[in-house]
Short mmCIF file of N, CA, C and O in Angstrom, two decimals:
data_model
loop_
_atom_site.label_atom_id
_atom_site.label_comp_id
_atom_site.label_asym_id
_atom_site.label_seq_id
_atom_site.Cartn_x
_atom_site.Cartn_y
_atom_site.Cartn_z
N MET A 64 28.60 -17.94 48.76
CA MET A 64 28.54 -18.57 47.48
C MET A 64 28.09 -17.55 46.44
O MET A 64 27.13 -16.82 46.64
N LEU A 65 28.74 -17.52 45.35
CA LEU A 65 28.41 -16.60 44.28
C LEU A 65 27.32 -17.21 43.40
O LEU A 65 27.38 -18.39 43.06
N GLU A 66 26.34 -16.34 43.04
CA GLU A 66 25.30 -16.82 42.14
C GLU A 66 25.77 -16.67 40.71
O GLU A 66 26.45 -15.71 40.36
N LYS A 67 25.41 -17.62 39.92
CA LYS A 67 25.74 -17.52 38.51
C LYS A 67 24.66 -16.69 37.82
O LYS A 67 23.48 -16.97 37.93
N ARG A 68 25.08 -15.62 37.17
CA ARG A 68 24.13 -14.77 36.46
C ARG A 68 23.90 -15.33 35.07
O ARG A 68 24.85 -15.62 34.36
N THR A 69 22.65 -15.44 34.73
CA THR A 69 22.34 -15.88 33.38
C THR A 69 21.96 -14.65 32.58
O THR A 69 21.19 -13.81 33.03
N SER A 70 22.52 -14.52 31.43
CA SER A 70 22.21 -13.37 30.60
C SER A 70 21.01 -13.68 29.72
O SER A 70 20.71 -14.83 29.43
N MET A 71 20.34 -12.60 29.31
CA MET A 71 19.19 -12.75 28.44
C MET A 71 19.65 -13.24 27.08
O MET A 71 20.70 -12.83 26.60
N PRO A 72 18.89 -14.12 26.45
CA PRO A 72 19.25 -14.51 25.09
C PRO A 72 19.31 -13.29 24.18
O PRO A 72 18.59 -12.31 24.38
N ARG A 73 20.16 -13.33 23.20
CA ARG A 73 20.40 -12.20 22.29
C ARG A 73 19.10 -11.72 21.62
O ARG A 73 18.86 -10.54 21.50
N ILE A 74 18.27 -12.63 21.18
CA ILE A 74 17.03 -12.25 20.50
C ILE A 74 16.11 -11.48 21.44
O ILE A 74 15.46 -10.52 21.05
N LYS A 75 16.07 -11.87 22.70
CA LYS A 75 15.22 -11.19 23.67
C LYS A 75 15.76 -9.79 23.95
O LYS A 75 15.00 -8.84 24.10
N GLN A 76 17.10 -9.65 24.01
CA GLN A 76 17.71 -8.34 24.20
C GLN A 76 17.35 -7.40 23.05
O GLN A 76 17.03 -6.24 23.26
N THR A 77 17.43 -7.92 21.84
CA THR A 77 17.11 -7.11 20.66
C THR A 77 15.64 -6.70 20.67
O THR A 77 15.31 -5.55 20.40
N ALA A 78 14.75 -7.62 21.02
CA ALA A 78 13.32 -7.30 21.08
C ALA A 78 13.04 -6.24 22.13
O ALA A 78 12.25 -5.31 21.90
N MET A 79 13.72 -6.35 23.28
CA MET A 79 13.54 -5.33 24.33
C MET A 79 14.03 -3.97 23.86
O MET A 79 13.39 -2.95 24.10
N ALA A 80 15.18 -3.94 23.20
CA ALA A 80 15.74 -2.68 22.71
C ALA A 80 14.80 -2.02 21.70
O ALA A 80 14.58 -0.81 21.73
N VAL A 81 14.23 -2.82 20.82
CA VAL A 81 13.29 -2.29 19.82
C VAL A 81 12.04 -1.74 20.51
O VAL A 81 11.56 -0.65 20.20
N ALA A 82 11.51 -2.47 21.49
CA ALA A 82 10.31 -2.03 22.20
C ALA A 82 10.56 -0.71 22.94
O ALA A 82 9.74 0.20 22.90
N VAL A 83 11.70 -0.59 23.60
CA VAL A 83 12.04 0.64 24.32
C VAL A 83 12.19 1.80 23.34
O VAL A 83 11.70 2.91 23.57
N THR A 84 12.86 1.55 22.21
CA THR A 84 13.05 2.59 21.20
C THR A 84 11.71 3.06 20.63
O THR A 84 11.47 4.25 20.51
N LEU A 85 10.82 2.13 20.30
CA LEU A 85 9.51 2.49 19.76
C LEU A 85 8.69 3.28 20.77
O LEU A 85 8.03 4.26 20.42
N ALA A 86 8.74 2.87 22.02
CA ALA A 86 7.98 3.57 23.06
C ALA A 86 8.48 5.00 23.23
O ALA A 86 7.70 5.94 23.34
N SER A 87 9.80 5.18 23.21
CA SER A 87 10.33 6.54 23.37
C SER A 87 10.05 7.40 22.14
O SER A 87 9.76 8.58 22.25
N CYS A 88 10.09 6.80 20.94
CA CYS A 88 9.76 7.55 19.72
C CYS A 88 8.30 7.97 19.73
O CYS A 88 7.97 9.09 19.35
N ALA A 89 7.42 7.07 20.14
CA ALA A 89 5.99 7.39 20.19
C ALA A 89 5.73 8.54 21.15
O ALA A 89 4.95 9.44 20.87
N GLY A 90 6.43 8.53 22.29
CA GLY A 90 6.27 9.63 23.25
C GLY A 90 6.77 10.94 22.69
O GLY A 90 6.14 11.98 22.85
N ALA A 91 7.90 10.91 21.99
CA ALA A 91 8.46 12.13 21.42
C ALA A 91 7.59 12.66 20.30
O ALA A 91 7.38 13.86 20.15
N LEU A 92 7.04 11.76 19.47
CA LEU A 92 6.21 12.19 18.35
C LEU A 92 4.83 12.64 18.79
O LEU A 92 4.15 13.36 18.07
N GLY A 93 4.40 12.23 19.98
CA GLY A 93 3.08 12.61 20.47
C GLY A 93 2.90 14.11 20.53
O GLY A 93 1.81 14.63 20.31
N ALA A 94 3.97 14.84 20.78
CA ALA A 94 3.89 16.30 20.84
C ALA A 94 3.59 16.90 19.47
O ALA A 94 3.10 18.02 19.38
N PHE A 95 3.89 16.16 18.40
CA PHE A 95 3.70 16.67 17.05
C PHE A 95 2.52 16.03 16.34
O PHE A 95 2.32 16.22 15.17
N ALA A 96 1.74 15.25 17.05
CA ALA A 96 0.64 14.51 16.44
C ALA A 96 -0.44 15.46 15.94
O ALA A 96 -0.65 16.54 16.48
N VAL A 97 -1.12 15.05 14.89
CA VAL A 97 -2.24 15.80 14.35
C VAL A 97 -3.40 15.70 15.32
O VAL A 97 -3.66 14.63 15.87
N PRO A 98 -4.13 16.78 15.59
CA PRO A 98 -5.25 16.71 16.51
C PRO A 98 -6.29 15.69 16.04
O PRO A 98 -6.49 15.49 14.85
N ALA A 99 -6.95 15.06 16.99
CA ALA A 99 -7.98 14.08 16.67
C ALA A 99 -9.16 14.76 16.01
O ALA A 99 -9.38 15.96 16.18
N LEU A 100 -9.91 14.00 15.23
CA LEU A 100 -11.11 14.54 14.59
C LEU A 100 -12.09 15.02 15.65
O LEU A 100 -12.20 14.44 16.71
N ALA A 101 -12.80 16.06 15.32
CA ALA A 101 -13.76 16.62 16.26
C ALA A 101 -14.96 15.69 16.40
O ALA A 101 -15.47 15.18 15.43
N ASP A 102 -15.38 15.47 17.61
CA ASP A 102 -16.56 14.67 17.90
C ASP A 102 -17.37 15.46 18.91
O ASP A 102 -17.29 15.22 20.11
N LEU A 103 -18.13 16.44 18.44
CA LEU A 103 -18.87 17.30 19.35
C LEU A 103 -19.75 16.52 20.29
O LEU A 103 -19.83 16.83 21.46
N GLY A 104 -20.40 15.50 19.78
CA GLY A 104 -21.28 14.72 20.63
C GLY A 104 -20.89 13.27 20.71
O GLY A 104 -21.62 12.46 21.23
N GLY A 105 -19.72 12.92 20.19
CA GLY A 105 -19.21 11.57 20.34
C GLY A 105 -19.89 10.51 19.49
O GLY A 105 -20.06 9.39 19.93
N ALA A 106 -20.28 10.82 18.26
CA ALA A 106 -20.93 9.83 17.40
C ALA A 106 -19.89 8.87 16.84
O ALA A 106 -18.74 9.21 16.66
N SER A 107 -20.33 7.67 16.55
CA SER A 107 -19.49 6.68 15.88
C SER A 107 -20.08 6.46 14.50
O SER A 107 -21.28 6.22 14.36
N GLY A 108 -19.26 6.57 13.49
CA GLY A 108 -19.75 6.39 12.13
C GLY A 108 -18.73 5.69 11.26
O GLY A 108 -18.03 6.34 10.50
N PRO A 109 -18.59 4.37 11.42
CA PRO A 109 -17.62 3.65 10.60
C PRO A 109 -17.91 3.86 9.12
O PRO A 109 -19.06 3.81 8.69
N GLY A 110 -16.89 4.16 8.36
CA GLY A 110 -17.05 4.32 6.92
C GLY A 110 -17.47 5.71 6.48
O GLY A 110 -17.64 5.94 5.29
N VAL A 111 -17.67 6.65 7.39
CA VAL A 111 -17.99 8.02 7.00
C VAL A 111 -16.94 8.96 7.57
O VAL A 111 -16.38 8.72 8.63
N ARG A 112 -16.66 10.02 6.82
CA ARG A 112 -15.69 11.01 7.31
C ARG A 112 -16.33 11.94 8.32
O ARG A 112 -15.69 12.40 9.25
N ALA A 113 -17.60 12.26 8.11
CA ALA A 113 -18.30 13.17 9.03
C ALA A 113 -19.77 12.80 9.06
O ALA A 113 -20.32 12.30 8.09
N ALA A 114 -20.38 13.08 10.21
CA ALA A 114 -21.81 12.83 10.39
C ALA A 114 -22.28 13.66 11.58
O ALA A 114 -21.50 13.95 12.48
N ALA A 115 -23.55 14.07 11.55
CA ALA A 115 -24.09 14.82 12.68
C ALA A 115 -25.60 14.67 12.74
O ALA A 115 -26.27 14.54 11.72
N ILE A 116 -26.10 14.72 13.97
CA ILE A 116 -27.54 14.86 14.22
C ILE A 116 -27.69 16.26 14.80
O ILE A 116 -27.06 16.59 15.81
N VAL A 117 -28.49 17.08 14.13
CA VAL A 117 -28.63 18.49 14.50
C VAL A 117 -30.10 18.79 14.77
O VAL A 117 -30.97 18.47 13.95
N ASN A 118 -30.38 19.42 15.91
CA ASN A 118 -31.75 19.83 16.23
C ASN A 118 -32.13 21.08 15.44
O ASN A 118 -31.27 21.77 14.88
N ALA A 119 -33.42 21.41 15.43
CA ALA A 119 -33.93 22.55 14.67
C ALA A 119 -33.28 23.88 15.08
O ALA A 119 -33.14 24.78 14.26
N ASN A 120 -32.84 23.99 16.32
CA ASN A 120 -32.20 25.23 16.78
C ASN A 120 -30.71 25.28 16.47
O ASN A 120 -30.03 26.24 16.83
N GLY A 121 -30.18 24.25 15.79
CA GLY A 121 -28.76 24.21 15.44
C GLY A 121 -27.89 23.49 16.44
O GLY A 121 -26.69 23.35 16.23
N PHE A 122 -28.47 23.01 17.54
CA PHE A 122 -27.71 22.28 18.55
C PHE A 122 -27.31 20.91 18.01
O PHE A 122 -28.14 20.18 17.50
N VAL A 123 -26.03 20.56 18.16
CA VAL A 123 -25.53 19.27 17.70
C VAL A 123 -25.75 18.23 18.80
O VAL A 123 -25.22 18.35 19.90
N VAL A 124 -26.55 17.23 18.49
CA VAL A 124 -26.83 16.15 19.44
C VAL A 124 -25.60 15.26 19.56
O VAL A 124 -25.14 14.95 20.65
N ARG A 125 -25.06 14.82 18.44
CA ARG A 125 -23.80 14.09 18.40
C ARG A 125 -23.24 14.19 16.98
O ARG A 125 -23.97 14.43 16.03
N SER A 126 -21.92 14.01 16.90
CA SER A 126 -21.30 14.16 15.59
C SER A 126 -19.96 13.45 15.53
O SER A 126 -19.41 13.03 16.54
N LYS A 127 -19.47 13.36 14.32
CA LYS A 127 -18.13 12.85 14.03
C LYS A 127 -17.59 13.70 12.89
O LYS A 127 -18.28 13.89 11.89
N GLY A 128 -16.40 14.25 13.05
CA GLY A 128 -15.79 15.03 11.97
C GLY A 128 -16.43 16.38 11.73
O GLY A 128 -16.22 17.00 10.70
N VAL A 129 -17.24 16.85 12.68
CA VAL A 129 -17.91 18.15 12.58
C VAL A 129 -17.44 19.01 13.74
O VAL A 129 -17.49 18.59 14.89
N THR A 130 -16.96 20.21 13.43
CA THR A 130 -16.46 21.08 14.50
C THR A 130 -17.49 22.10 14.97
O THR A 130 -17.27 22.75 15.98
N GLY A 131 -18.60 22.24 14.27
CA GLY A 131 -19.64 23.15 14.71
C GLY A 131 -20.75 23.29 13.69
O GLY A 131 -20.61 22.93 12.53
N VAL A 132 -21.88 23.82 14.15
CA VAL A 132 -23.03 24.11 13.29
C VAL A 132 -23.53 25.50 13.65
O VAL A 132 -23.69 25.82 14.83
N ARG A 133 -23.75 26.34 12.63
CA ARG A 133 -24.32 27.68 12.84
C ARG A 133 -25.67 27.74 12.16
O ARG A 133 -25.81 27.40 11.00
N LYS A 134 -26.67 28.21 12.88
CA LYS A 134 -27.99 28.47 12.29
C LYS A 134 -27.94 29.93 11.84
O LYS A 134 -27.85 30.84 12.67
N ILE A 135 -27.95 30.17 10.53
CA ILE A 135 -27.74 31.54 10.03
C ILE A 135 -29.05 32.25 9.70
O ILE A 135 -29.06 33.48 9.57
N ALA A 136 -30.13 31.51 9.54
CA ALA A 136 -31.45 32.09 9.27
C ALA A 136 -32.48 30.98 9.45
O ALA A 136 -32.11 29.83 9.69
N THR A 137 -33.74 31.30 9.32
CA THR A 137 -34.78 30.28 9.43
C THR A 137 -34.52 29.20 8.40
O THR A 137 -34.42 29.47 7.21
N GLY A 138 -34.34 27.97 8.88
CA GLY A 138 -34.14 26.83 7.99
C GLY A 138 -32.80 26.80 7.27
O GLY A 138 -32.65 26.05 6.30
N GLN A 139 -31.83 27.57 7.71
CA GLN A 139 -30.52 27.60 7.05
C GLN A 139 -29.41 27.34 8.07
O GLN A 139 -29.33 28.04 9.08
N TYR A 140 -28.56 26.36 7.77
CA TYR A 140 -27.51 25.93 8.69
C TYR A 140 -26.19 25.77 7.94
O TYR A 140 -26.16 25.32 6.79
N CYS A 141 -25.11 26.12 8.61
CA CYS A 141 -23.76 25.90 8.10
C CYS A 141 -23.10 24.86 8.99
O CYS A 141 -22.94 25.08 10.19
N VAL A 142 -22.73 23.74 8.40
CA VAL A 142 -22.10 22.64 9.14
C VAL A 142 -20.60 22.71 8.82
O VAL A 142 -20.20 22.51 7.68
N ARG A 143 -19.80 22.99 9.84
CA ARG A 143 -18.34 23.12 9.67
C ARG A 143 -17.69 21.76 9.86
O ARG A 143 -17.87 21.09 10.87
N LEU A 144 -16.91 21.35 8.85
CA LEU A 144 -16.23 20.05 8.88
C LEU A 144 -14.82 20.21 9.42
O LEU A 144 -14.25 21.31 9.42
N ASP A 145 -14.24 19.08 9.85
CA ASP A 145 -12.85 19.07 10.27
C ASP A 145 -11.96 19.63 9.17
O ASP A 145 -12.28 19.51 7.98
N ALA A 146 -10.84 20.20 9.56
CA ALA A 146 -9.92 20.82 8.62
C ALA A 146 -9.36 19.83 7.60
O ALA A 146 -9.01 20.22 6.49
N ASP A 147 -9.31 18.55 7.93
CA ASP A 147 -8.75 17.57 6.99
C ASP A 147 -9.78 17.03 5.99
O ASP A 147 -9.47 16.17 5.19
N ILE A 148 -11.00 17.56 6.01
CA ILE A 148 -12.03 17.17 5.06
C ILE A 148 -12.27 18.33 4.09
O ILE A 148 -12.63 19.43 4.50
N ASN A 149 -12.05 18.09 2.82
CA ASN A 149 -12.25 19.12 1.80
C ASN A 149 -13.73 19.11 1.40
O ASN A 149 -14.17 18.24 0.66
N ALA A 150 -14.48 20.10 1.88
CA ALA A 150 -15.93 20.14 1.62
C ALA A 150 -16.25 20.18 0.13
O ALA A 150 -17.25 19.62 -0.31
N ALA A 151 -15.38 20.79 -0.66
CA ALA A 151 -15.64 20.92 -2.10
C ALA A 151 -15.64 19.58 -2.82
O ALA A 151 -16.22 19.46 -3.89
N THR A 152 -15.01 18.58 -2.24
CA THR A 152 -14.96 17.27 -2.90
C THR A 152 -15.90 16.26 -2.27
O THR A 152 -15.86 15.08 -2.60
N THR A 153 -16.78 16.72 -1.37
CA THR A 153 -17.69 15.80 -0.71
C THR A 153 -19.01 15.66 -1.46
O THR A 153 -19.35 16.48 -2.31
N VAL A 154 -19.72 14.62 -1.12
CA VAL A 154 -21.09 14.40 -1.62
C VAL A 154 -21.96 14.23 -0.38
O VAL A 154 -22.27 13.13 0.05
N PRO A 155 -22.36 15.36 0.25
CA PRO A 155 -23.12 15.27 1.49
C PRO A 155 -24.53 14.73 1.26
O PRO A 155 -25.14 14.96 0.22
N VAL A 156 -25.03 14.02 2.27
CA VAL A 156 -26.38 13.45 2.23
C VAL A 156 -27.08 13.87 3.52
O VAL A 156 -26.49 13.79 4.59
N ALA A 157 -28.33 14.34 3.42
CA ALA A 157 -29.05 14.78 4.61
C ALA A 157 -30.51 14.31 4.55
O ALA A 157 -31.06 14.10 3.47
N THR A 158 -31.08 14.19 5.73
CA THR A 158 -32.50 13.85 5.85
C THR A 158 -33.05 14.58 7.08
O THR A 158 -32.30 14.87 8.01
N THR A 159 -34.33 14.87 7.06
CA THR A 159 -34.94 15.52 8.22
C THR A 159 -35.14 14.50 9.34
O THR A 159 -35.26 13.31 9.09
N GLN A 160 -35.15 15.00 10.57
CA GLN A 160 -35.42 14.13 11.71
C GLN A 160 -36.87 13.68 11.68
O GLN A 160 -37.75 14.42 11.23
N TRP A 161 -37.12 12.50 12.17
CA TRP A 161 -38.48 11.95 12.19
C TRP A 161 -39.38 12.76 13.10
O TRP A 161 -40.51 13.10 12.75
N THR A 162 -38.91 13.10 14.29
CA THR A 162 -39.74 13.81 15.26
C THR A 162 -39.74 15.31 14.96
O THR A 162 -38.71 15.90 14.69
N GLY A 163 -40.90 15.90 14.98
CA GLY A 163 -41.02 17.34 14.81
C GLY A 163 -41.01 17.83 13.38
O GLY A 163 -41.07 19.03 13.14
N SER A 164 -40.92 16.95 12.42
CA SER A 164 -40.90 17.36 11.01
C SER A 164 -42.23 17.05 10.36
O SER A 164 -42.72 15.93 10.45
N PRO A 165 -42.83 18.03 9.69
CA PRO A 165 -44.09 17.74 8.97
C PRO A 165 -43.82 16.81 7.78
O PRO A 165 -42.70 16.73 7.28
N TRP A 166 -44.87 16.13 7.33
CA TRP A 166 -44.73 15.17 6.24
C TRP A 166 -44.25 15.82 4.95
O TRP A 166 -43.61 15.18 4.12
N ASP A 167 -44.54 17.08 4.76
CA ASP A 167 -44.12 17.73 3.51
C ASP A 167 -42.77 18.44 3.65
O ASP A 167 -42.45 19.32 2.88
N SER A 168 -41.95 18.01 4.63
CA SER A 168 -40.63 18.61 4.84
C SER A 168 -39.71 18.40 3.63
O SER A 168 -39.77 17.37 2.97
N SER A 169 -38.89 19.39 3.41
CA SER A 169 -37.86 19.32 2.37
C SER A 169 -36.52 19.62 3.00
O SER A 169 -36.44 20.35 3.99
N ILE A 170 -35.48 19.06 2.42
CA ILE A 170 -34.13 19.36 2.88
C ILE A 170 -33.22 19.44 1.67
O ILE A 170 -33.36 18.66 0.73
N PHE A 171 -32.33 20.41 1.69
CA PHE A 171 -31.38 20.62 0.61
C PHE A 171 -30.01 20.71 1.24
O PHE A 171 -29.83 21.29 2.31
N VAL A 172 -29.02 20.12 0.59
CA VAL A 172 -27.67 20.13 1.14
C VAL A 172 -26.67 20.27 -0.01
O VAL A 172 -26.91 19.77 -1.11
N ARG A 173 -25.59 21.00 0.27
CA ARG A 173 -24.54 21.15 -0.74
C ARG A 173 -23.25 21.61 -0.06
O ARG A 173 -23.29 22.26 0.98
N PRO A 174 -22.11 21.28 -0.68
CA PRO A 174 -20.88 21.91 -0.22
C PRO A 174 -21.02 23.40 -0.48
O PRO A 174 -21.50 23.80 -1.54
N ASP A 175 -20.69 24.24 0.47
CA ASP A 175 -20.99 25.66 0.35
C ASP A 175 -20.09 26.41 -0.62
O ASP A 175 -20.56 27.24 -1.38
N GLY A 176 -18.79 26.17 -0.57
CA GLY A 176 -17.88 26.90 -1.45
C GLY A 176 -17.90 28.39 -1.21
O GLY A 176 -17.81 29.18 -2.15
N ASN A 177 -18.07 28.83 0.03
CA ASN A 177 -18.08 30.25 0.42
C ASN A 177 -19.31 31.02 -0.03
O ASN A 177 -19.37 32.24 0.13
N ILE A 178 -20.30 30.40 -0.61
CA ILE A 178 -21.44 31.13 -1.15
C ILE A 178 -22.32 31.72 -0.05
O ILE A 178 -22.58 32.91 -0.03
N VAL A 179 -22.79 30.92 0.87
CA VAL A 179 -23.69 31.38 1.93
C VAL A 179 -22.98 31.40 3.28
O VAL A 179 -23.07 32.37 4.02
N CYS A 180 -22.25 30.34 3.58
CA CYS A 180 -21.64 30.19 4.91
C CYS A 180 -20.34 30.98 5.06
O CYS A 180 -19.94 31.29 6.17
N GLY A 181 -19.67 31.27 3.97
CA GLY A 181 -18.46 32.08 4.04
C GLY A 181 -17.18 31.32 4.28
O GLY A 181 -16.14 31.93 4.47
N ASP A 182 -17.21 30.00 4.28
CA ASP A 182 -16.00 29.23 4.49
C ASP A 182 -16.05 27.96 3.66
O ASP A 182 -17.08 27.29 3.60
N SER A 183 -14.96 27.63 3.03
CA SER A 183 -14.92 26.46 2.15
C SER A 183 -15.00 25.14 2.91
O SER A 183 -15.19 24.09 2.31
N ARG A 184 -14.88 25.16 4.25
CA ARG A 184 -15.01 23.93 5.04
C ARG A 184 -16.45 23.64 5.42
O ARG A 184 -16.74 22.65 6.08
N ASP A 185 -17.39 24.48 5.00
CA ASP A 185 -18.78 24.34 5.41
C ASP A 185 -19.62 23.58 4.39
O ASP A 185 -19.41 23.68 3.18
N ILE A 186 -20.60 22.87 4.92
CA ILE A 186 -21.67 22.26 4.14
C ILE A 186 -22.92 23.07 4.47
O ILE A 186 -23.22 23.32 5.63
N PHE A 187 -23.67 23.50 3.45
CA PHE A 187 -24.90 24.26 3.67
C PHE A 187 -26.07 23.30 3.69
O PHE A 187 -26.20 22.44 2.83
N VAL A 188 -26.94 23.44 4.69
CA VAL A 188 -28.16 22.64 4.78
C VAL A 188 -29.34 23.59 4.88
O VAL A 188 -29.36 24.49 5.73
N GLY A 189 -30.32 23.42 4.00
CA GLY A 189 -31.54 24.21 4.03
C GLY A 189 -32.73 23.30 4.30
O GLY A 189 -32.83 22.22 3.71
N THR A 190 -33.60 23.71 5.21
CA THR A 190 -34.78 22.90 5.55
C THR A 190 -36.04 23.74 5.40
O THR A 190 -36.01 24.96 5.53
N GLY A 191 -37.15 23.08 5.12
CA GLY A 191 -38.41 23.79 4.99
C GLY A 191 -39.53 22.88 4.55
O GLY A 191 -39.47 21.67 4.69
N SER A 192 -40.56 23.51 4.01
CA SER A 192 -41.72 22.78 3.50
C SER A 192 -42.22 23.54 2.27
O SER A 192 -41.61 24.52 1.85
N ALA A 193 -43.36 23.13 1.74
CA ALA A 193 -43.91 23.80 0.55
C ALA A 193 -44.21 25.27 0.84
O ALA A 193 -44.18 26.11 -0.06
N ALA A 194 -44.45 25.61 2.09
CA ALA A 194 -44.75 27.00 2.46
C ALA A 194 -43.51 27.88 2.55
O ALA A 194 -43.62 29.10 2.62
N GLY A 195 -42.32 27.28 2.58
CA GLY A 195 -41.09 28.06 2.66
C GLY A 195 -40.13 27.52 3.70
O GLY A 195 -40.29 26.41 4.22
N ALA A 196 -39.11 28.32 4.00
CA ALA A 196 -38.08 27.91 4.96
C ALA A 196 -38.69 27.64 6.32
O ALA A 196 -39.62 28.33 6.75
N ARG A 197 -38.18 26.61 6.99
CA ARG A 197 -38.69 26.23 8.30
C ARG A 197 -37.55 25.57 9.07
O ARG A 197 -36.82 24.76 8.52
N ASP A 198 -37.42 25.91 10.35
CA ASP A 198 -36.42 25.26 11.19
C ASP A 198 -36.82 23.81 11.42
O ASP A 198 -37.90 23.53 11.93
N THR A 199 -35.96 22.89 11.00
CA THR A 199 -36.23 21.47 11.11
C THR A 199 -34.93 20.76 11.48
O THR A 199 -33.89 21.04 10.89
N GLY A 200 -35.00 19.84 12.43
CA GLY A 200 -33.83 19.04 12.77
C GLY A 200 -33.47 18.13 11.63
O GLY A 200 -34.32 17.77 10.80
N PHE A 201 -32.19 17.77 11.54
CA PHE A 201 -31.74 16.94 10.42
C PHE A 201 -30.56 16.07 10.82
O PHE A 201 -29.92 16.28 11.83
N HIS A 202 -30.30 15.09 9.96
CA HIS A 202 -29.13 14.23 10.05
C HIS A 202 -28.34 14.47 8.77
O HIS A 202 -28.93 14.56 7.70
N VAL A 203 -27.03 14.57 8.85
CA VAL A 203 -26.20 14.74 7.67
C VAL A 203 -25.00 13.81 7.78
O VAL A 203 -24.47 13.60 8.88
N ILE A 204 -24.62 13.21 6.65
CA ILE A 204 -23.40 12.40 6.60
C ILE A 204 -22.56 12.82 5.41
O ILE A 204 -23.08 13.29 4.39
N ILE A 205 -21.27 12.68 5.57
CA ILE A 205 -20.33 12.92 4.50
C ILE A 205 -19.52 11.64 4.38
O ILE A 205 -18.65 11.36 5.21
N PRO A 206 -19.85 10.81 3.36
CA PRO A 206 -19.16 9.52 3.20
C PRO A 206 -17.69 9.72 2.87
O PRO A 206 -17.26 10.73 2.42
#
């Protein structure tokens, strides 16, 4: 006895064809995708382009949108942002870490513009106290 074959409804065939086409396009485009934002320590920061917690020695505890931190002198750090973030147009905000910071701690932050750090993708962070420059851990965000 021959079985009667039922064909897929036309709408279902079209939906399947679209799904297969999209899946193959996504696979082909994956080779050309822009690299994901750097997350040195895997921080989550909804609503911010970049953020980092940095220890006094320049070690990044966790971050989002930050590709590295260099400690260039006592109390002076260069925070390198992802290539898709224009440091010159940012308004960086920083604060000293609660632990290990004296009460009279100061922190200064600015987009570097090649002045100290040597690269336009860097944010400069300076830490210290009334006595002068001092290595201090900090938190920085770039909204």
